[in-house]
CSV table of C-alpha atoms in Angstrom, one decimal:
chain,number,residue,atom,x,y,z
A,1,MET,CA,4.1,4.4,66.3
A,2,ASN,CA,7.3,6.3,65.1
A,3,VAL,CA,9.0,6.2,61.5
A,4,GLU,CA,12.4,7.2,60.9
A,5,VAL,CA,14.2,7.6,57.4
A,6,GLY,CA,17.8,7.5,56.7
A,7,GLY,CA,20.8,6.0,54.9
A,8,ASP,CA,22.1,7.7,51.8
A,9,PHE,CA,18.9,9.9,51.6
A,10,ASP,CA,17.9,13.2,53.1
A,11,LEU,CA,14.5,14.6,54.0
A,12,ALA,CA,13.6,17.0,51.3
A,13,LYS,CA,10.4,18.0,53.4
A,14,THR,CA,9.5,17.3,57.0
A,15,PHE,CA,6.5,14.7,57.4
A,16,GLN,CA,4.6,13.5,60.4
A,17,ASP,CA,6.8,10.8,61.7
A,18,SER,CA,4.3,9.8,64.6
A,19,LEU,CA,1.2,7.8,63.4
A,20,VAL,CA,-1.8,6.1,65.1
A,21,VAL,CA,-2.6,2.6,63.6
A,22,PRO,CA,-5.5,0.8,64.8
A,23,PRO,CA,-5.3,-3.0,65.1
A,24,LEU,CA,-5.9,-4.9,62.0
A,25,SER,CA,-5.6,-1.8,59.7
A,26,SER,CA,-3.1,0.1,57.6
A,27,LYS,CA,-2.0,3.3,56.7
A,28,SER,CA,0.3,4.9,54.2
A,29,LEU,CA,2.9,7.4,54.7
A,30,GLU,CA,4.2,9.9,51.8
A,31,VAL,CA,8.0,11.0,52.4
A,32,LEU,CA,9.8,13.4,49.9
A,33,LEU,CA,13.5,12.6,49.8
A,34,ARG,CA,16.6,13.9,48.2
A,35,PRO,CA,19.3,11.2,47.4
A,36,ARG,CA,23.1,12.2,48.1
A,37,GLY,CA,24.6,11.7,44.9
A,38,LYS,CA,23.9,9.2,41.8
A,39,GLY,CA,24.5,5.5,41.6
A,40,ARG,CA,23.5,2.8,44.0
A,41,ARG,CA,22.1,4.1,47.3
A,42,LYS,CA,20.7,2.6,50.4
A,43,LEU,CA,17.5,3.7,52.0
A,44,VAL,CA,17.1,2.7,55.7
A,45,VAL,CA,13.5,2.6,57.2
A,46,ARG,CA,12.8,2.3,60.9
A,47,VAL,CA,9.7,1.6,62.6
A,48,LYS,CA,9.3,1.6,66.5
A,49,ASP,CA,6.1,1.0,68.6
A,50,GLN,CA,5.9,0.7,72.3
A,51,VAL,CA,7.2,-2.9,72.4
A,52,SER,CA,9.4,-3.5,69.2
A,53,ALA,CA,11.2,-1.9,66.7
A,54,ARG,CA,11.9,-3.0,62.8
A,55,GLN,CA,14.4,-1.7,60.2
A,56,GLU,CA,14.1,-2.5,56.7
A,57,GLU,CA,17.0,-1.5,54.0
A,58,TYR,CA,16.5,-1.0,50.4
A,59,TYR,CA,19.0,-0.2,47.8
A,60,ILE,CA,17.9,2.1,45.0
A,61,GLU,CA,19.5,3.2,41.6
A,62,VAL,CA,19.7,7.0,41.5
A,63,ILE,CA,20.2,8.4,37.9
A,64,GLU,CA,21.1,11.8,37.2
A,65,TYR,CA,18.3,14.2,36.2
A,66,ARG,CA,19.1,15.6,32.7
A,67,ALA,CA,16.9,16.9,30.0
A,68,GLU,CA,19.3,17.5,27.1
A,69,LEU,CA,18.5,17.3,23.3
A,70,GLU,CA,21.2,17.3,20.5
A,71,ALA,CA,20.0,18.8,17.3
A,72,SER,CA,21.8,19.4,13.9
A,73,LEU,CA,20.8,20.4,10.3
A,74,GLU,CA,21.8,18.6,7.2
A,75,MET,CA,21.2,20.3,3.8
A,76,PRO,CA,23.3,20.7,0.5
A,77,LYS,CA,25.9,23.5,0.5
A,78,GLU,CA,24.7,24.8,-2.8
A,79,VAL,CA,21.1,25.1,-4.2
A,80,ILE,CA,19.6,26.2,-7.1
A,81,LEU,CA,17.0,29.3,-7.1
A,82,GLY,CA,13.5,27.9,-7.7
A,83,GLU,CA,14.5,24.1,-7.4
A,84,ARG,CA,13.5,21.7,-4.8
A,85,PHE,CA,15.9,20.4,-2.3
A,86,LYS,CA,15.9,18.3,0.9
A,87,MET,CA,17.1,19.2,4.5
A,88,ALA,CA,16.9,17.1,7.4
A,89,TYR,CA,16.9,17.6,11.4
A,90,LYS,CA,19.0,15.1,13.4
A,91,LEU,CA,17.8,14.9,16.9
A,92,ARG,CA,19.4,12.8,19.7
A,93,ASN,CA,18.1,12.5,23.4
A,94,LYS,CA,21.4,12.7,25.5
A,95,GLY,CA,19.5,13.0,28.7
A,96,THR,CA,18.0,10.7,31.4
A,97,VAL,CA,14.2,11.3,30.8
A,98,ASP,CA,11.8,11.0,27.7
A,99,LEU,CA,11.6,14.2,25.5
A,100,GLU,CA,8.9,15.3,23.0
A,101,ALA,CA,10.6,17.6,20.3
A,102,GLU,CA,8.7,20.0,17.9
A,103,VAL,CA,10.3,20.8,14.7
A,104,ALA,CA,8.9,23.2,12.3
A,105,ASN,CA,9.1,23.0,8.5
A,106,PRO,CA,11.4,25.9,7.6
A,107,PHE,CA,9.8,26.3,4.3
A,108,ASN,CA,6.3,26.7,5.9
A,109,PRO,CA,7.0,27.4,9.6
A,110,ASP,CA,3.1,26.9,10.4
A,111,GLU,CA,3.7,23.3,9.4
A,112,LYS,CA,4.9,21.4,12.8
A,113,LYS,CA,6.1,17.7,13.5
A,114,THR,CA,6.2,16.3,16.9
A,115,LEU,CA,8.7,13.7,17.8
A,116,ARG,CA,9.3,11.5,21.0
A,117,LEU,CA,12.5,10.2,22.0
A,118,SER,CA,13.6,7.9,24.8
A,119,PRO,CA,17.0,8.5,26.6
A,120,GLY,CA,19.3,7.7,23.8
A,121,GLY,CA,17.0,7.4,21.2
A,122,GLU,CA,17.4,9.1,17.9
A,123,ALA,CA,15.4,10.6,15.1
A,124,VAL,CA,15.5,12.2,11.7
A,125,GLU,CA,12.7,14.7,10.4
A,126,GLU,CA,13.2,15.3,6.6
A,127,PHE,CA,11.5,18.4,4.8
A,128,THR,CA,11.5,19.4,1.1
A,129,GLY,CA,11.1,22.9,-0.5
A,130,LYS,CA,12.7,25.4,-2.4
A,131,LEU,CA,14.1,28.9,-2.1
A,132,GLU,CA,12.3,31.6,-4.2
A,133,THR,CA,14.9,34.5,-3.5
A,134,ALA,CA,18.8,34.5,-3.2
A,135,VAL,CA,20.2,34.4,0.3
A,136,ASN,CA,23.7,33.8,1.9
A,137,ARG,CA,22.3,32.2,5.1
A,138,PHE,CA,19.4,29.5,5.8
A,139,GLN,CA,17.9,30.1,8.8
A,140,VAL,CA,15.7,27.4,10.5
A,141,PRO,CA,12.8,28.2,13.3
A,142,VAL,CA,14.0,27.5,16.9
A,143,ILE,CA,13.4,23.7,17.8
A,144,VAL,CA,11.3,23.4,21.0
A,145,TYR,CA,11.5,20.3,23.4
A,146,ARG,CA,9.7,19.3,26.7
A,147,ASP,CA,10.9,17.2,29.5
A,148,LEU,CA,7.9,14.7,29.8
A,149,LEU,CA,8.7,13.9,33.6
A,150,ARG,CA,8.7,17.3,35.0
A,151,GLY,CA,6.9,19.4,32.2
A,152,LYS,CA,9.8,21.7,31.6
A,153,GLU,CA,10.3,23.3,28.2
A,154,PHE,CA,13.4,24.1,26.4
A,155,GLU,CA,14.3,25.8,23.2
A,156,ILE,CA,17.5,25.1,20.8
A,157,PRO,CA,18.3,28.0,18.4
A,158,LEU,CA,20.1,26.4,15.5
A,159,LYS,CA,22.9,28.6,13.8
A,160,PRO,CA,22.2,29.8,10.2
A,161,ILE,CA,23.9,27.7,7.6
A,162,GLU,CA,26.1,29.4,4.8
A,163,ILE,CA,24.9,28.2,1.4
A,164,GLU,CA,25.4,29.4,-1.9
A,165,VAL,CA,22.3,29.9,-4.1
A,166,GLU,CA,22.7,29.9,-8.2
A,167,LYS,CA,20.4,30.7,-10.4
A,168,ARG,CA,19.0,27.9,-13.0
A,169,ARG,CA,20.7,28.2,-16.2
A,170,VAL,CA,18.0,27.5,-18.9
A,171,GLU,CA,18.5,27.5,-22.6
A,172,GLU,CA,16.0,30.4,-23.3
A,173,THR,CA,16.9,30.5,-27.0
A,174,ARG,CA,18.8,28.4,-29.4
A,175,GLU,CA,19.1,30.9,-32.1
A,176,GLY,CA,22.5,32.3,-31.5
A,177,LYS,CA,24.1,28.8,-31.5
A,178,GLU,CA,21.9,27.7,-34.7
A,179,ARG,CA,23.5,30.9,-36.5
A,180,GLU,CA,26.9,29.8,-35.7
A,181,GLU,CA,26.5,26.0,-36.7
A,182,GLY,CA,23.9,26.6,-39.5
A,183,GLU,CA,20.3,26.8,-39.6
A,184,GLN,CA,18.7,23.8,-37.8
A,185,GLU,CA,15.3,23.2,-39.2
A,186,LEU,CA,12.5,21.0,-37.5
A,187,PRO,CA,12.7,17.6,-39.2
A,188,ALA,CA,9.8,17.2,-41.5
A,189,THR,CA,10.0,13.7,-43.1
A,190,LEU,CA,11.1,10.4,-41.8
A,191,GLU,CA,14.7,10.9,-43.8
A,192,ASP,CA,15.2,14.2,-41.9
A,193,ILE,CA,14.5,12.9,-38.5
A,194,LEU,CA,16.7,10.0,-38.9
A,195,SER,CA,19.5,12.3,-40.2
A,196,GLN,CA,18.8,14.4,-36.9
A,197,VAL,CA,19.1,11.5,-34.7
A,198,SER,CA,22.3,10.1,-36.3
A,199,LYS,CA,23.9,13.4,-35.0
A,200,HIS,CA,23.3,12.3,-31.3
A,201,PHE,CA,23.0,8.5,-31.3
A,202,LEU,CA,24.3,5.3,-33.1
A,203,ALA,CA,22.2,4.3,-36.0
A,204,GLY,CA,21.3,1.1,-34.1
A,205,PHE,CA,19.2,3.1,-31.6
A,206,ALA,CA,17.3,5.1,-34.2
A,207,GLY,CA,14.5,2.7,-34.7
A,208,TYR,CA,13.9,2.7,-30.8
A,209,ILE,CA,14.0,6.5,-30.5
A,210,MET,CA,11.8,6.9,-33.5
A,211,GLY,CA,9.0,4.8,-32.2
A,212,GLY,CA,9.3,7.0,-29.0
A,213,LEU,CA,9.0,10.1,-30.8
A,214,PHE,CA,6.2,9.1,-33.0
A,215,LYS,CA,4.2,7.5,-30.0
A,216,GLU,CA,3.9,10.4,-27.6
A,217,LYS,CA,3.1,14.0,-28.2
A,218,VAL,CA,2.7,16.3,-25.0
A,219,GLU,CA,1.6,19.8,-25.0
A,220,TYR,CA,2.2,22.2,-22.3
A,221,PRO,CA,0.2,25.4,-21.2
A,222,LYS,CA,3.4,27.5,-20.5
A,223,PRO,CA,6.9,27.9,-22.2
A,224,VAL,CA,9.2,24.8,-22.4
A,225,TYR,CA,13.2,25.1,-22.0
A,226,VAL,CA,15.5,22.1,-22.7
A,227,GLU,CA,18.7,22.1,-21.0
A,228,GLY,CA,21.4,19.4,-21.7
A,229,VAL,CA,19.1,17.2,-24.1
A,230,PRO,CA,19.5,16.8,-27.7
A,231,SER,CA,16.7,18.6,-29.4
A,232,ALA,CA,15.3,20.6,-32.4
A,233,THR,CA,13.0,23.5,-32.3
A,234,LYS,CA,11.0,25.3,-34.8
A,235,GLU,CA,8.0,27.8,-33.8
A,236,ASP,CA,6.4,26.4,-31.0
A,237,VAL,CA,7.5,22.8,-31.4
A,238,THR,CA,10.2,21.0,-30.0
A,239,VAL,CA,11.4,17.5,-30.6
A,240,ILE,CA,13.3,15.7,-28.1
A,241,PHE,CA,16.1,13.2,-29.2
A,242,SER,CA,16.3,11.1,-26.2
A,243,ASP,CA,14.6,8.2,-24.4
A,244,LYS,CA,11.7,9.7,-22.0
A,245,THR,CA,13.2,7.6,-19.1
A,246,SER,CA,16.5,9.7,-19.5
A,247,VAL,CA,14.9,13.1,-19.1
A,248,VAL,CA,13.0,14.9,-16.2
A,249,GLU,CA,10.3,17.4,-16.9
A,250,GLU,CA,10.0,19.9,-14.0
A,251,ASP,CA,7.3,22.6,-13.6
A,252,LEU,CA,9.2,25.8,-12.3
A,253,GLY,CA,6.2,28.1,-12.1
A,254,ASP,CA,6.6,30.3,-15.2
A,255,TYR,CA,8.1,27.5,-17.4
A,256,ILE,CA,8.6,23.8,-17.9
A,257,LEU,CA,12.3,22.8,-17.7
A,258,ILE,CA,13.3,19.4,-19.7
A,259,ARG,CA,16.5,18.4,-18.6
A,260,LYS,CA,18.9,15.4,-18.5
A,261,ALA,CA,18.1,13.1,-15.6
A,262,SER,CA,20.8,12.5,-12.9
A,263,LEU,CA,22.2,9.3,-12.1
A,264,GLU,CA,20.0,9.0,-8.8
A,265,GLU,CA,16.9,10.0,-10.8
A,266,VAL,CA,17.6,7.4,-13.5
A,267,ILE,CA,18.2,4.7,-10.7
A,268,HIS,CA,14.8,5.5,-8.9
A,269,THR,CA,12.8,5.8,-12.2
A,270,VAL,CA,9.8,3.6,-12.5
A,271,THR,CA,7.0,3.7,-15.3
A,272,SER,CA,3.3,3.3,-14.3
A,273,GLY,CA,3.4,-0.2,-15.8
A,274,GLY,CA,6.5,-1.1,-13.8
A,275,ALA,CA,5.1,0.2,-10.6
A,276,LYS,CA,1.8,-1.7,-11.2
A,277,ASN,CA,3.7,-5.0,-11.6
A,278,LEU,CA,6.0,-4.3,-8.6
A,279,LEU,CA,3.3,-3.2,-6.2
A,280,GLY,CA,0.9,-6.1,-7.3
A,281,ASP,CA,3.6,-8.8,-6.8
A,282,PHE,CA,4.6,-7.4,-3.3
A,283,ARG,CA,0.9,-7.2,-2.3
A,284,MET,CA,0.1,-10.8,-3.2
A,285,ARG,CA,3.6,-12.1,-1.5
A,286,VAL,CA,3.3,-10.4,1.6
A,287,GLN,CA,-0.1,-11.4,2.2
A,288,SER,CA,0.8,-15.0,1.6
A,289,LYS,CA,3.7,-14.6,4.0
A,290,LEU,CA,2.1,-13.0,6.8
A,291,GLU,CA,-0.9,-15.2,7.1
A,292,GLY,CA,1.5,-18.0,8.0
A,293,TRP,CA,4.0,-15.9,10.1
A,294,LYS,CA,4.2,-16.3,14.1
A,295,PRO,CA,5.7,-13.4,16.0
A,296,PRO,CA,8.7,-14.9,18.0
A,297,PHE,CA,7.5,-13.5,21.4
A,298,ALA,CA,4.1,-14.8,20.9
A,299,PRO,CA,3.6,-18.1,19.2
A,300,ASP,CA,0.1,-18.5,20.7
A,301,PHE,CA,-2.4,-15.7,19.2
A,302,ARG,CA,-5.3,-15.2,16.9
A,303,LEU,CA,-5.0,-12.9,13.8
A,304,GLU,CA,-7.3,-10.2,12.8
A,305,LYS,CA,-6.8,-8.6,9.2
A,306,ARG,CA,-8.4,-5.4,7.7
A,307,TYR,CA,-7.7,-3.0,4.9
A,308,VAL,CA,-6.9,0.4,6.0
A,309,LEU,CA,-7.0,1.4,2.4
A,310,SER,CA,-7.6,-0.9,-0.5
A,311,PRO,CA,-6.2,-0.6,-3.9
A,312,ASP,CA,-9.4,0.1,-5.5
A,313,ASP,CA,-10.3,2.9,-3.0
A,314,SER,CA,-7.1,4.6,-3.8
A,315,LEU,CA,-7.8,4.6,-7.5
A,316,ARG,CA,-11.2,6.0,-6.9
A,317,GLU,CA,-9.9,8.6,-4.7
A,318,LEU,CA,-7.6,9.6,-7.5
A,319,ALA,CA,-10.3,9.7,-10.1
A,320,LYS,CA,-12.4,11.9,-7.9
A,321,GLU,CA,-9.4,14.4,-7.5
A,322,LEU,CA,-8.6,14.1,-11.3
A,323,ARG,CA,-12.2,14.3,-12.2
A,324,VAL,CA,-11.8,11.3,-14.6
A,325,GLY,CA,-13.6,7.8,-14.9
A,326,LEU,CA,-11.6,4.9,-13.5
A,327,GLU,CA,-11.1,3.5,-17.0
A,328,LYS,CA,-8.8,6.0,-17.5
A,329,LEU,CA,-6.6,4.9,-14.5
A,330,GLU,CA,-6.3,1.0,-15.5
A,331,GLY,CA,-2.8,1.4,-16.2
A,332,LEU,CA,-1.9,2.5,-12.6
A,333,PRO,CA,-1.0,0.5,-9.5
A,334,GLY,CA,-3.3,0.6,-6.5
A,335,ASN,CA,-1.9,1.7,-3.3
A,336,PHE,CA,-2.9,-0.4,-0.3
A,337,CYS,CA,-2.2,-0.6,3.5
A,338,LEU,CA,-3.3,-3.8,5.5
A,339,GLU,CA,-3.5,-4.1,9.2
A,340,TYR,CA,-2.7,-7.4,10.8
A,341,ASP,CA,-3.6,-7.6,14.5
A,342,TYR,CA,-2.2,-10.5,16.4
A,343,LYS,CA,-4.2,-10.6,19.6
A,344,GLU,CA,-4.4,-12.7,22.7
A,345,HIS,CA,-7.1,-15.7,22.5
A,346,GLY,CA,-10.6,-14.8,23.7
A,347,LEU,CA,-13.3,-12.4,22.8
A,348,LEU,CA,-11.8,-9.5,24.6
A,349,GLY,CA,-8.1,-10.5,24.0
A,350,LYS,CA,-5.8,-7.5,23.9
A,351,SER,CA,-3.3,-6.6,20.9
A,352,ILE,CA,0.0,-7.7,21.4
A,353,LEU,CA,1.6,-6.7,18.0
A,354,LYS,CA,0.2,-4.6,14.9
A,355,VAL,CA,1.8,-5.1,11.7
A,356,TYR,CA,0.9,-2.5,8.9
A,357,VAL,CA,2.2,-3.3,5.4
A,358,GLY,CA,1.7,-0.5,2.6
A,359,GLY,CA,2.7,-0.4,-0.9
A,360,TYR,CA,2.7,3.3,-2.1
A,361,ALA,CA,3.4,5.0,-5.5
A,362,ARG,CA,2.6,8.5,-6.7
A,363,LEU,CA,-0.1,7.7,-8.6
A,364,LYS,CA,-1.0,11.2,-9.8
A,365,LYS,CA,2.4,11.8,-11.1
A,366,LEU,CA,2.4,8.5,-12.8
A,367,TYR,CA,-0.9,9.2,-14.3
A,368,LEU,CA,0.2,12.8,-15.7
A,369,GLU,CA,3.8,12.0,-16.5
A,370,LYS,CA,3.8,8.2,-16.9
A,371,ARG,CA,6.7,8.0,-14.5
A,372,ASP,CA,8.3,8.8,-11.3
A,373,SER,CA,12.0,9.1,-10.6
A,374,LYS,CA,11.9,10.5,-7.2
A,375,ALA,CA,12.8,8.4,-3.9
A,376,LEU,CA,9.9,8.2,-1.5
A,377,THR,CA,10.0,9.5,2.2
A,378,ILE,CA,8.5,7.6,5.0
A,379,GLU,CA,6.3,11.0,6.1
A,380,GLU,CA,4.9,11.0,2.5
A,381,ALA,CA,3.9,7.4,2.5
A,382,LEU,CA,2.2,7.3,6.1
A,383,GLN,CA,0.6,10.3,5.3
A,384,ASP,CA,-1.0,9.0,2.0
A,385,LEU,CA,-1.8,5.7,3.4
A,386,GLY,CA,-3.9,6.6,6.1
A,387,LEU,CA,-1.4,6.1,9.0
A,388,GLY,CA,-0.3,9.7,9.6
A,389,ASP,CA,-1.8,10.1,13.0
A,390,LEU,CA,-0.9,6.6,14.2
A,391,ARG,CA,0.0,6.1,17.7
A,392,ALA,CA,1.6,3.1,19.2
A,393,LYS,CA,0.1,1.4,22.4
A,394,GLU,CA,1.4,-2.0,21.6
A,395,VAL,CA,4.4,-2.7,19.6
A,396,VAL,CA,3.9,-1.5,15.9
A,397,VAL,CA,5.9,-2.8,12.6
A,398,LEU,CA,5.5,-0.5,9.5
A,399,ILE,CA,6.5,-2.7,6.5
A,400,LEU,CA,6.3,0.2,3.6
A,401,ALA,CA,7.2,-0.9,0.2
A,402,SER,CA,8.1,1.8,-2.7
A,403,PRO,CA,8.8,1.0,-6.3
A,404,THR,CA,11.0,4.2,-6.5
A,405,GLY,CA,13.2,3.3,-3.6
A,406,TRP,CA,13.7,5.4,-0.4
A,407,SER,CA,15.1,8.8,0.4
A,408,PRO,CA,18.6,8.6,2.7
A,409,ALA,CA,17.2,10.0,5.6
A,410,SER,CA,14.2,7.6,5.6
A,411,ILE,CA,16.7,4.7,5.2
A,412,GLU,CA,18.8,6.2,8.2
A,413,THR,CA,15.5,6.3,10.3
A,414,ALA,CA,14.7,2.8,9.6
A,415,LYS,CA,18.1,1.5,10.3
A,416,SER,CA,18.4,3.4,13.5
A,417,ILE,CA,14.8,3.6,15.3
A,418,SER,CA,13.9,1.5,18.0
A,419,GLY,CA,11.0,1.4,20.7
A,420,LYS,CA,7.2,0.6,20.2
A,421,MET,CA,7.1,1.8,16.4
A,422,LEU,CA,9.4,0.2,14.0
A,423,TYR,CA,10.0,0.3,10.4
A,424,LEU,CA,11.1,-2.2,7.6
A,425,LEU,CA,11.6,-0.6,4.2
A,426,VAL,CA,11.4,-2.4,1.1
A,427,ASP,CA,12.8,-1.0,-2.4
A,428,LEU,CA,10.8,-3.1,-4.8
A,429,LYS,CA,13.2,-2.3,-7.7
A,430,THR,CA,16.3,-3.7,-6.1
A,431,GLY,CA,14.8,-5.9,-3.4
A,432,GLU,CA,16.7,-4.2,-0.6
A,433,MET,CA,15.3,-4.1,2.9
A,434,TYR,CA,16.0,-1.2,5.6
A,435,TYR,CA,15.7,-2.0,9.0
A,436,ASN,CA,17.3,-1.9,12.5
A,437,ARG,CA,19.2,-5.1,12.6
A,438,ASP,CA,19.2,-5.0,16.5
A,439,GLU,CA,15.7,-5.6,16.7
A,440,ARG,CA,15.0,-9.4,16.7
A,441,LEU,CA,11.3,-8.8,15.5
A,442,LEU,CA,12.4,-7.0,12.6
A,443,VAL,CA,15.1,-9.6,11.5
A,444,ASP,CA,12.5,-12.5,12.1
A,445,LEU,CA,10.0,-10.5,9.5
A,446,ALA,CA,12.8,-9.6,7.0
A,447,SER,CA,14.1,-13.3,6.9
A,448,GLU,CA,10.4,-14.2,6.3
A,449,LEU,CA,10.0,-11.8,3.5
A,450,ALA,CA,13.0,-12.8,1.7
A,451,SER,CA,12.4,-16.5,1.8
A,452,ARG,CA,10.7,-17.6,-1.5
A,453,PRO,CA,9.0,-20.9,-1.8
A,454,ALA,CA,10.2,-23.6,-4.2
A,455,PRO,CA,8.9,-22.6,-7.9
A,456,LEU,CA,5.9,-24.6,-9.3
A,457,PRO,CA,6.6,-26.8,-12.1
A,458,LEU,CA,4.8,-25.4,-15.1
A,459,THR,CA,1.7,-28.0,-15.2
A,460,ASP,CA,-1.7,-27.5,-17.1
A,461,ASN,CA,-3.1,-26.1,-14.1
A,462,VAL,CA,-0.5,-23.3,-13.4
A,463,ILE,CA,-0.7,-22.5,-17.1
A,464,ARG,CA,-4.6,-22.3,-17.0
A,465,LEU,CA,-4.7,-20.1,-13.8
A,466,ASP,CA,-2.0,-17.7,-15.6
A,467,ARG,CA,-4.1,-17.4,-18.8
A,468,GLU,CA,-7.4,-16.8,-16.9
A,469,LEU,CA,-5.7,-14.2,-14.7
A,470,LEU,CA,-4.0,-12.3,-17.7
A,471,ASP,CA,-7.5,-12.4,-19.6
A,472,GLY,CA,-9.4,-10.9,-16.6
A,473,LYS,CA,-11.5,-14.0,-16.0
A,474,ILE,CA,-10.5,-14.4,-12.3
A,475,PRO,CA,-9.8,-11.9,-9.7
A,476,GLU,CA,-6.2,-11.7,-8.2
A,477,GLU,CA,-7.2,-12.9,-4.8
A,478,PHE,CA,-8.6,-16.2,-6.1
A,479,TYR,CA,-5.5,-16.6,-8.4
A,480,ARG,CA,-3.3,-16.3,-5.3
A,481,LYS,CA,-5.1,-19.0,-3.3
A,482,LYS,CA,-5.2,-21.3,-6.1
A,483,ILE,CA,-1.4,-21.0,-6.5
A,484,GLU,CA,-1.0,-21.2,-2.7
A,485,GLU,CA,-3.0,-24.5,-2.7
A,486,LEU,CA,-0.9,-25.7,-5.6
A,487,LEU,CA,2.4,-25.1,-3.6
A,488,LYS,CA,1.1,-26.9,-0.4
A,489,GLU,CA,0.3,-29.9,-2.6
A,490,HIS,CA,3.8,-29.7,-4.4
């Protein structure tokens, strides 16, 4: 038997074109071909034996082999020495094969992240750090990427970015200014303090601010400088005449800086009590929603649910780190992560979809500072929720909720990413959700999470359940189940 190969393909390597095939048996033949150009190409295979001949034609779509990664760097044009700032790599696969890119943290080159991009895929990787010395150019490490088809490795050296580094202007002393304006003594009596407050605020706010002043006294183990915030200083005591939600405390190494909060920080600010309410409400609501939700592409399934991280476990970990008793953390929320595994029926039914629901707040910061004003990043949430090494075999959806909102880079990632691992980010303060609206699965999930059941009438049963929950007589899970039962009856 003779075999011939032709059409729009040439032989890349000679092969044994004569075969002996015994009756009722089969043999395979491997032929290495090279196409003549790209696009739709015809492959002709002819087989001849002593008595007959046969010809088959196949049409194959030939695409150009191209391993090409586009990379850019986004960062502020101006930064302040010693102050943390964000920078982000933006990557896009412009080639025709899957790529794996490795990006290094420019503030700590030993820390590296690996990203996988399909043809046309995009990814954003964000890092946060600070400059300890003034520089005119910011140089980042080389980006290394690999062609997953042939194993070739390439490098992208990014050009240095021109930046301006300013030294932070801190108010090291107020003595000179005080001499010009008159000696400013620390208010010693209620009348003195009210007089001081009236210089900066309307009298109508005095009672509120006074309550804040007497309510909280904070001692720092290092020098404190105040910038742009009304204050009075005497010896080692500084009184801040401002609501604590409008100022930010920064530990800059040798000293603590207290400054006026930016508009973005005010928008993202949440107290420990506020974070606890937001995360608790979200956890109850999302559990109720997902237990009745059906994936649009798999209406027939069985559901398995487990905690990757429970609220109690997250608080126990913090108590261990801070070396305090759990009772000290009663005012904090509990971070959590739930896994919903949608499987085929049967004992050995494989997973067809996994949905991870996580609620995350910076518990240590809320404990030490009573509030947080920094938007969250996807990377930070995944790492602390125990999902940092998650790999997708089936389709995976990550629903992540934050009481301080999300960074611009994280929002961009959620809106643009596609493939087997998808993100749906929830801003618990505003109720906004960020996701890729071209993904039907995410659209369906977002619609389910956004819908709210009709409110229950305020019956005696509802009032009793509310009181028992607030008094600590019943657990949250029991309360939620009873409310769900009443909703069904209603």
